[in-house]
Short mmCIF file of C-alpha atoms and ligand atoms in Angstrom, two decimals:
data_model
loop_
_atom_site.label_atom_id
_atom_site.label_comp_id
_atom_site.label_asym_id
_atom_site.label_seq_id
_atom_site.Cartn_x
_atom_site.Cartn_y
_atom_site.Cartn_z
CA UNK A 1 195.37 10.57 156.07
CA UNK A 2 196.10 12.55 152.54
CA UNK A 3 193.11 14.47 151.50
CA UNK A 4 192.45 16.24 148.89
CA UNK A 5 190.29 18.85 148.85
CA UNK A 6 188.26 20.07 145.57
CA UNK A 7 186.36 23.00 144.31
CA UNK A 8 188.17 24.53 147.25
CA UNK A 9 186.94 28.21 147.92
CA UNK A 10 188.43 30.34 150.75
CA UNK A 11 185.39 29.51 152.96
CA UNK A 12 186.12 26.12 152.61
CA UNK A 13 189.94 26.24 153.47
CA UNK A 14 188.81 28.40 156.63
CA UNK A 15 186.42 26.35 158.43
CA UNK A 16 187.74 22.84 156.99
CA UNK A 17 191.46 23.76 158.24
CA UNK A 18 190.04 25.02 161.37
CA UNK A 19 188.05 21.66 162.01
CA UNK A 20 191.50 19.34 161.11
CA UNK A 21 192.97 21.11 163.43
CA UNK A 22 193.13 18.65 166.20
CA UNK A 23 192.97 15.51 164.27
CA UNK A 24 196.57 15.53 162.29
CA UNK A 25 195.13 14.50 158.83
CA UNK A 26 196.69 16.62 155.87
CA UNK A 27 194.26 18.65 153.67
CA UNK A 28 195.49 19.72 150.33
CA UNK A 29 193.17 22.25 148.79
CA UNK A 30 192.73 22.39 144.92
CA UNK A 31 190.54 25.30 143.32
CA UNK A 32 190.11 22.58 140.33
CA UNK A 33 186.66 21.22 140.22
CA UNK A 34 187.03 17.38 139.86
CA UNK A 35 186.09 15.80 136.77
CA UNK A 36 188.46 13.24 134.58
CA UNK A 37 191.02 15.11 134.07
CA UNK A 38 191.73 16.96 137.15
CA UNK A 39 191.64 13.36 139.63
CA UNK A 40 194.93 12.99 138.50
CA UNK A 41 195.62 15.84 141.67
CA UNK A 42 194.24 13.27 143.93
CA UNK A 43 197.86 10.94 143.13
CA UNK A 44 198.52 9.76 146.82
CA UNK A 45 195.77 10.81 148.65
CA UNK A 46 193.39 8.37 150.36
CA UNK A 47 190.54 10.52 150.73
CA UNK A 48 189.18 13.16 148.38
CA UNK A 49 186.49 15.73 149.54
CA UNK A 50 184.25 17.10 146.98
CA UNK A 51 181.25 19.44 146.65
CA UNK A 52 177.83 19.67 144.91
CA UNK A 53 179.02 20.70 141.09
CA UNK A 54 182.38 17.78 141.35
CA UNK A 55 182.19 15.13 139.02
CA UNK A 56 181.82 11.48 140.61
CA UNK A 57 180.47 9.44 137.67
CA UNK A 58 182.16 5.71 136.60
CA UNK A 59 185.31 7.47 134.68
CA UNK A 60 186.25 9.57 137.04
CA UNK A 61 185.60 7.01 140.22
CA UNK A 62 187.79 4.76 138.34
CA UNK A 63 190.68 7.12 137.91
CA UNK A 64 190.57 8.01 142.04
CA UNK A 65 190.16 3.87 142.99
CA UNK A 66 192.99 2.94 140.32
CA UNK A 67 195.96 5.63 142.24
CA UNK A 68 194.75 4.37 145.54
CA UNK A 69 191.65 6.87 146.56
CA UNK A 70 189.37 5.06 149.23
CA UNK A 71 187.17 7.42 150.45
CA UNK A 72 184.90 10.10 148.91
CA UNK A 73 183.95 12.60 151.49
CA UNK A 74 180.90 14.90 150.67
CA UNK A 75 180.83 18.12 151.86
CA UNK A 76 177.16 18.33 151.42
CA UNK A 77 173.82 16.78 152.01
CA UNK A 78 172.80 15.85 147.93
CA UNK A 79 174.98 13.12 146.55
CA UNK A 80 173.38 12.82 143.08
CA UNK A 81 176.41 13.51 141.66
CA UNK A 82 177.93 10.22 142.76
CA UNK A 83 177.48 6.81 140.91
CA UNK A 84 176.70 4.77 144.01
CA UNK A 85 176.83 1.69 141.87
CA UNK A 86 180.22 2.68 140.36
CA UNK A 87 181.60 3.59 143.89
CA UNK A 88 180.50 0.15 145.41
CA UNK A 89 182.33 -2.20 142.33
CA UNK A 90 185.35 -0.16 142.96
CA UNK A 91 185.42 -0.35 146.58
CA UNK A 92 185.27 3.01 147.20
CA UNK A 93 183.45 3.99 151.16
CA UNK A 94 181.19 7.58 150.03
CA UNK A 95 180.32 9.92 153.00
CA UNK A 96 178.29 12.77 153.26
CA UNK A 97 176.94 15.60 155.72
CA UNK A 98 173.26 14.42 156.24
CA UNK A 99 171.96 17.29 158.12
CA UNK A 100 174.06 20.76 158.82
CA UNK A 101 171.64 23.44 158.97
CA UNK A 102 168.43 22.72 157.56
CA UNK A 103 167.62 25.64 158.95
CA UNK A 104 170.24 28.21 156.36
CA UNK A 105 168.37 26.62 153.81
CA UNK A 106 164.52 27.15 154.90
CA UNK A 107 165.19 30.27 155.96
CA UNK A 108 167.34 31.25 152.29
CA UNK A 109 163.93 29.70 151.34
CA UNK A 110 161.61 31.85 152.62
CA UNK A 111 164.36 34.96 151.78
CA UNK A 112 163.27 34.41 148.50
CA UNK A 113 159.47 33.68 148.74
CA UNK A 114 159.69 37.39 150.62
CA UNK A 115 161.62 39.25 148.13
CA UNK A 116 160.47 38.31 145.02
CA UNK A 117 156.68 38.38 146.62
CA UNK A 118 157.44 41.86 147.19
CA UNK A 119 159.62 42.65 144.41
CA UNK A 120 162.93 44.08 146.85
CA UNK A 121 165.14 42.82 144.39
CA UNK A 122 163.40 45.47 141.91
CA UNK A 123 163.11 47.71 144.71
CA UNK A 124 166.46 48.42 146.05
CA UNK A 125 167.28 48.97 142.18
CA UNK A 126 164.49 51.61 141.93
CA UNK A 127 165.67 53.55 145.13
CA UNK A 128 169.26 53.59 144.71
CA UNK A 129 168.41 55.29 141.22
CA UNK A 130 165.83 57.56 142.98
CA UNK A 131 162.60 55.83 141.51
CA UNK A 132 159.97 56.08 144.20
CA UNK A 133 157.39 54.78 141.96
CA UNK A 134 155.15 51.23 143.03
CA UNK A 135 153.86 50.55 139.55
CA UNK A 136 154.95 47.01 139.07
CA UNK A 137 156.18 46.30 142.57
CA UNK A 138 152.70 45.11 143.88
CA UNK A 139 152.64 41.89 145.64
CA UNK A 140 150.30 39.85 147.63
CA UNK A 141 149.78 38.48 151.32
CA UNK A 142 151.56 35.38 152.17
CA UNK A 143 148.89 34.82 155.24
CA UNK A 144 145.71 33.06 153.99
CA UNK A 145 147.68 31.39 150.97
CA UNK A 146 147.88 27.98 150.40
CA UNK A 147 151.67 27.05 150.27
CA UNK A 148 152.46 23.28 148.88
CA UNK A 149 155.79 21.60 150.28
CA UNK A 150 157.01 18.75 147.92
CA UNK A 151 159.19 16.77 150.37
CA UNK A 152 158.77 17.03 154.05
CA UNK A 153 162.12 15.82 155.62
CA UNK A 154 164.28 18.21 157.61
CA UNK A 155 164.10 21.10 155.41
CA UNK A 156 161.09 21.29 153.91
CA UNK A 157 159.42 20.50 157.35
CA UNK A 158 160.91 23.67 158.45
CA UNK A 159 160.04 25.77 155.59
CA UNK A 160 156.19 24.08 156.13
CA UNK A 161 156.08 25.44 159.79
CA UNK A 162 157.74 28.77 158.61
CA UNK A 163 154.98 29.13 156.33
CA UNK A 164 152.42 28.31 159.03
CA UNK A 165 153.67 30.99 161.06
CA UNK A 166 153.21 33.76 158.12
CA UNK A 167 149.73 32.17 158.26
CA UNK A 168 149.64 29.72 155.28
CA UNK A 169 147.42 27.15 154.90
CA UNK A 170 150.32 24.24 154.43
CA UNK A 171 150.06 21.00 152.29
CA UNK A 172 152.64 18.88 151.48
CA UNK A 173 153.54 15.76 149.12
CA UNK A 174 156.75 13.35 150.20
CA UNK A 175 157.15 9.58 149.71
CA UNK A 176 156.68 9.53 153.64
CA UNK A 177 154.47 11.34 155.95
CA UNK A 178 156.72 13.20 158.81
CA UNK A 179 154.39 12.32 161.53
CA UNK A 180 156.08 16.03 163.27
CA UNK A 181 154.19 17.77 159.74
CA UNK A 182 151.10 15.80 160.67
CA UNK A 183 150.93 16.93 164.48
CA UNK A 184 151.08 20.23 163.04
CA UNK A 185 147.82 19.89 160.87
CA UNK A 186 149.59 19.44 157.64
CA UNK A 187 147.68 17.55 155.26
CA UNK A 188 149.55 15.26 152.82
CA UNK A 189 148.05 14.84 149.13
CA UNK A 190 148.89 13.64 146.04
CA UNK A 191 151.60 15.45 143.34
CA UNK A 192 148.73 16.19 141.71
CA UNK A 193 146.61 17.55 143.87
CA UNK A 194 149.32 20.26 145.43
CA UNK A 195 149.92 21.51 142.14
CA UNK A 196 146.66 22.34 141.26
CA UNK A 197 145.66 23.53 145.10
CA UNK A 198 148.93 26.14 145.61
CA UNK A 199 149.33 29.48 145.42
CA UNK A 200 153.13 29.04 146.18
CA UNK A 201 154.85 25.50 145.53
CA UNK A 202 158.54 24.71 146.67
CA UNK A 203 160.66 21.65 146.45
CA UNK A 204 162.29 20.00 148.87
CA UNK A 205 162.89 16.64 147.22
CA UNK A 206 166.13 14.95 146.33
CA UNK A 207 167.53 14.92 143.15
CA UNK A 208 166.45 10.88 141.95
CA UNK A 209 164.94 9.27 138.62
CA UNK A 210 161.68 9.98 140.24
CA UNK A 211 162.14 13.98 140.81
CA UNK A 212 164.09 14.27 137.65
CA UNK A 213 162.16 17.14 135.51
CA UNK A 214 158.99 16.69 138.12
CA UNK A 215 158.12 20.30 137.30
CA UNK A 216 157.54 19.80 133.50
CA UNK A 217 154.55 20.85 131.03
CA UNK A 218 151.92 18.45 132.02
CA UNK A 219 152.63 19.50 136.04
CA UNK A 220 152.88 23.32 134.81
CA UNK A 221 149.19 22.84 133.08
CA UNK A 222 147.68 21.63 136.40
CA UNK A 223 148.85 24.69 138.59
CA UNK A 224 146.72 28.07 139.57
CA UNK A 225 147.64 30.56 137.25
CA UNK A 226 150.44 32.78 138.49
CA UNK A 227 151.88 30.50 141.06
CA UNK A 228 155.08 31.12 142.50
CA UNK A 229 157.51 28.56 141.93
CA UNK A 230 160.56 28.21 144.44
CA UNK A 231 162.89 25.77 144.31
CA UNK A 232 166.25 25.51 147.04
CA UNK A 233 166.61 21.60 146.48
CA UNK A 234 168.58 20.38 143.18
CA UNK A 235 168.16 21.91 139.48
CA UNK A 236 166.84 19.19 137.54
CA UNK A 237 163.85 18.57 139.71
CA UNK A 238 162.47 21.61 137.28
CA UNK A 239 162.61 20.96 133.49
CA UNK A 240 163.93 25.02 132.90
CA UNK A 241 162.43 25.25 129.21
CA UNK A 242 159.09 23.88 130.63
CA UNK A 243 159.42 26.62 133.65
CA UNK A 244 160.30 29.49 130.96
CA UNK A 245 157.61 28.06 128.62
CA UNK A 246 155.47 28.58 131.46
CA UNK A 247 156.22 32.32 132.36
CA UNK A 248 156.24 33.60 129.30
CA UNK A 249 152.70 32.03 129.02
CA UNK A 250 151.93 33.79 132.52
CA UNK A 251 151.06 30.29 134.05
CA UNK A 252 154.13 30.98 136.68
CA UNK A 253 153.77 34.58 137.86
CA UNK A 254 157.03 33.98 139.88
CA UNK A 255 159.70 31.82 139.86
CA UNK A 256 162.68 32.00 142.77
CA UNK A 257 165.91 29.39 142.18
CA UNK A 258 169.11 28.64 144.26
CA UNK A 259 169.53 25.70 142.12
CA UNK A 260 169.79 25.43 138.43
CA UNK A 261 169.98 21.52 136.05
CA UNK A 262 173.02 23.37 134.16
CA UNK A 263 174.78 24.87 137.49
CA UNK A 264 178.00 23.17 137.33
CA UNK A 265 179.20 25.44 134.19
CA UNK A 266 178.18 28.74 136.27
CA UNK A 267 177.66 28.18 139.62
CA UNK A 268 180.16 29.01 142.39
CA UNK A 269 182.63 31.20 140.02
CA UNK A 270 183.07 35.18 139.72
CA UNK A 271 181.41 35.40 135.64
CA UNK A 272 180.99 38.92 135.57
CA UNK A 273 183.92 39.23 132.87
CA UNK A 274 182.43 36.93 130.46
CA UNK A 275 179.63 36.11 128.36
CA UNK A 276 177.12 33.41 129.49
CA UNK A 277 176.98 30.88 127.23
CA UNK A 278 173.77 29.43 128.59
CA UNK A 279 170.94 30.57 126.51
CA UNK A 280 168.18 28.97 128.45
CA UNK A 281 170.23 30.48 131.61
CA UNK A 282 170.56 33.67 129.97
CA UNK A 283 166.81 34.25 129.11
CA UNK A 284 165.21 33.13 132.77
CA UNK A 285 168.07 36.53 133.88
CA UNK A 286 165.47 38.67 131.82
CA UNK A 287 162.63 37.77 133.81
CA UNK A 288 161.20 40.98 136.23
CA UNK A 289 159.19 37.98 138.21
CA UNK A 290 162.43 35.42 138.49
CA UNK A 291 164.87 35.60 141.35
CA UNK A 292 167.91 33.92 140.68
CA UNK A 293 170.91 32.91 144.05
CA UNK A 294 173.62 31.32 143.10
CA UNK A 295 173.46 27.89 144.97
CA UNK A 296 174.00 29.92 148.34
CA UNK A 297 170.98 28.87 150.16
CA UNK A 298 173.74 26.49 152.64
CA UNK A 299 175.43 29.64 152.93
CA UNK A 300 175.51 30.75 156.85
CA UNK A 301 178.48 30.11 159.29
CA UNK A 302 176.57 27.85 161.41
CA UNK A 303 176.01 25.48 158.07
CA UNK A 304 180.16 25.61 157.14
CA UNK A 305 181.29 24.82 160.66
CA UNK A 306 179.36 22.10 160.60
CA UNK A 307 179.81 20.95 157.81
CA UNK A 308 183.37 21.20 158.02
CA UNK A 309 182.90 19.44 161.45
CA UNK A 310 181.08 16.15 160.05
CA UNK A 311 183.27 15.97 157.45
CA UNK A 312 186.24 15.65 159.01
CA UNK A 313 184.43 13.12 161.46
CA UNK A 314 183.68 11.28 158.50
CA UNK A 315 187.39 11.12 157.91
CA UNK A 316 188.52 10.34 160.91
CA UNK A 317 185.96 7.76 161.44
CA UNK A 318 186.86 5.73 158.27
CA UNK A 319 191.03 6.57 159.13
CA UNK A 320 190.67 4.96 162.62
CA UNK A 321 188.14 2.30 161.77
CA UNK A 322 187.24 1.89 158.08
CA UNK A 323 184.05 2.99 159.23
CA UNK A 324 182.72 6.92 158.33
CA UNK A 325 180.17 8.35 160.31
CA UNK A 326 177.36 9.18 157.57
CA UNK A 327 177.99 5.87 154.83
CA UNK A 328 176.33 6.80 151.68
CA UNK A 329 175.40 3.36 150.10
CA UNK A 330 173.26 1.82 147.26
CA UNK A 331 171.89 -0.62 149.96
CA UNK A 332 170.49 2.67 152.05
CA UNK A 333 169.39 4.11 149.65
CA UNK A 334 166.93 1.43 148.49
CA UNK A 335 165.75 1.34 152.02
P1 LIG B 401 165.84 14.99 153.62
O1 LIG B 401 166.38 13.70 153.15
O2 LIG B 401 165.75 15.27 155.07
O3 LIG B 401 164.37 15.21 152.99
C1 LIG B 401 164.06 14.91 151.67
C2 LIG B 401 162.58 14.51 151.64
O4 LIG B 401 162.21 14.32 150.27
C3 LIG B 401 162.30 13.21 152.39
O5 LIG B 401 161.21 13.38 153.29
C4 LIG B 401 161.96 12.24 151.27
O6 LIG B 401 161.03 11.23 151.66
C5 LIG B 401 161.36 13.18 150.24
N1 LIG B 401 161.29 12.59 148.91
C6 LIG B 401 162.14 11.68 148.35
N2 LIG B 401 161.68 11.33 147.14
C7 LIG B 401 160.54 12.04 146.92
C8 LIG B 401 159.60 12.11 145.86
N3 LIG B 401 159.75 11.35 144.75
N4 LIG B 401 158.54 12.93 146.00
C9 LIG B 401 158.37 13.68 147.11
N5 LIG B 401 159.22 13.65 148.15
C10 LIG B 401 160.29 12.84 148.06
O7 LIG B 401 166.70 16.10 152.87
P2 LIG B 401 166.88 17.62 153.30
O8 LIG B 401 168.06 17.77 154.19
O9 LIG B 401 165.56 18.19 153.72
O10 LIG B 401 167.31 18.24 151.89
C11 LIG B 401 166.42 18.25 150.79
C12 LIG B 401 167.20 18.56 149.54
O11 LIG B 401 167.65 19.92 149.60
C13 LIG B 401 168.50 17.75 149.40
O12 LIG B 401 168.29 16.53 148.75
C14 LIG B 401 169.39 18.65 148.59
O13 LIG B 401 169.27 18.29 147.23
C15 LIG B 401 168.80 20.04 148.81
N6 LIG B 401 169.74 20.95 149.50
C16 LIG B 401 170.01 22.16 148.92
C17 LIG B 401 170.87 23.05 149.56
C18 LIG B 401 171.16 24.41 148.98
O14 LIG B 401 172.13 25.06 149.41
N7 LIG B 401 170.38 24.91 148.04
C19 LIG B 401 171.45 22.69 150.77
C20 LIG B 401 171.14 21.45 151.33
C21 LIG B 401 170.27 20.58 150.69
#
């Protein structure tokens, strides 16, 4: 089968060339991120791959269906950036990587509750220009804290027992209990209450109509003053002029993000040559207390090889039998 490959990076050609290897289907990789205008690349493929920041809304769907596209193959977990409903009419099959290392991302997680807790990311500035001083770089012990985990499937249930091991006092709030979160003496309460309860609050929801923007004013006015606010799941599960409304009033004393609502113009790309255009983006990089990764939290070699494994399962699967291995449906998703 014809692939083709978008938002292609090096990495990506690497481990997802390695893992064709054996099964004869032809990858074509295009740097082009797909939106409208660039599907016309995917002329002749049956299969396009795609990433977290490619376009898969009604237009461009229709363009891939109409030259003969059947399959959409995620190369990530998220698939918010899909029109399910739009997929399904066409009769296009999506696929995605459900699990690949939920571990990369609990621990790029807790990489951030550390550093920006402690300040390293002022710290290794301060050194490097010989600046021994502390003023400014005080932070405060993780064990005794109360850390709230919104959404307690496979990542944030690791995060939760990470945090138990620095000696948190873990709550959580999810749709569902994980019954493994509840053998481990994790008590689940309401939005409302884990707000209001924790000293350090991250998000391991996916992106839905119900998580859209569920860090906004009224949920900033609930939490403990100077909370730390971490957040390695999608963007617009925080509403960012709420967040920066909320540090400049001192309400967040720290705020850590792999993930950002605005992302797809900035994310992913070598910017240092030119001038952000983001103003809201722009003023959260002025922040001493914000700590800012660039969507990397995936980021390990264990994650890519296996990602680049399911994926081209997925492929396979739906070449040999019309079938992939991880469906992404409208039907599941109600379930
Ligand atoms: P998962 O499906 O295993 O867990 C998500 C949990 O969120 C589930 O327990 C679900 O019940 C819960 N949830 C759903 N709606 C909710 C709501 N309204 N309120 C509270 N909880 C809710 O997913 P996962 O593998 O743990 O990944 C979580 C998210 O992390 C993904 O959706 C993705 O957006 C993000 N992610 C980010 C990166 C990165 O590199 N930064 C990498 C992988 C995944």
């Amino acid at each position: 089968m014809k692939v083709v490959v978008f938002s292609a990076k090096p990495y990506d050609r690497v481990f997802l060339t390695e893992a064709a290897r054996a099964t004869g289907h032809e990858l074509v990789f295009v740097e082009a991120t797909l939106t409208a205008d660039s599907a016309v690349l995917a002329d002749a493929a049956q299969a396009v791959c795609v990433f977290v920041n490619d376009h898969g809304d009604a237009a461009v769907l229709e363009k891939l269906a109409g030259m003969g596209v059947r399959l959409v193959a995620l190369r990530c977990a998220g698939f918010n950036n899909i029109d399910l409903q739009a997929a399904r009419r066409l009769g296009l099959t999506v696929a995605r990587v459900p699990a690949y290392s939920p571990h990369a991302v609990a621990e790029h997680t807790l990489a951030l509750i550390l550093a920006l807790n402690r300040n390293i990311h002022r710290a290794f500035n301060r050194v490097r220009e010989g600046n021994f001083a502390l003023d400014g770089l005080l932070g405060f012990d993780l064990h005794g804290k109360t850390a709230g985990i919104v959404g307690t499937g496979q990542i944030g249930a690791i995060t939760a027992g990470i945090l138990q091991g620095f000696g948190c006092t873990v709550i959580a709030h999810d749709v569902h209990e994980n019954p493994d979160c509840v053998a481990r003496g994790i008590a689940y309460v309401s939005r409302e209450e884990l707000f209001a309860r924790s000293d350090v609050i991250s998000l391991h929801c996916p992106l839905t109509p119900q998580t859209h923007h569920m860090i906004d004013a009224d949920a900033i006015r609930r939490m403990k003053r100077g909370v730390m606010i971490v957040n390695t799941s999608r963007g617009a599960v925080i509403d960012t002029r709420a967040v920066l409304a909320g540090l400049k009033a001192g309400i967040i004393g720290r705020l850590a993000l792999d993930v950002y609502e605005e992302e797809g113009d900035l994310f992913f790309e070598d910017l240092s040559n030119n001038i952000i255009g983001d103003d809201v983006f722009a003023r959260l990089l002025t922040f001493p207390n914000v700590l800012i990764t660039g969507h990397q939290a995936f980021f390990t070699k264990e994650a890519l090889g296996n990602i680049a494994e399911t994926t081209l399962a997925n492929i396979d699967a739906f070449a040999r039998t019309g079938e992939p291995m991880h469906r992404v449906s409208v039907e599941k998703i109600a379930d």
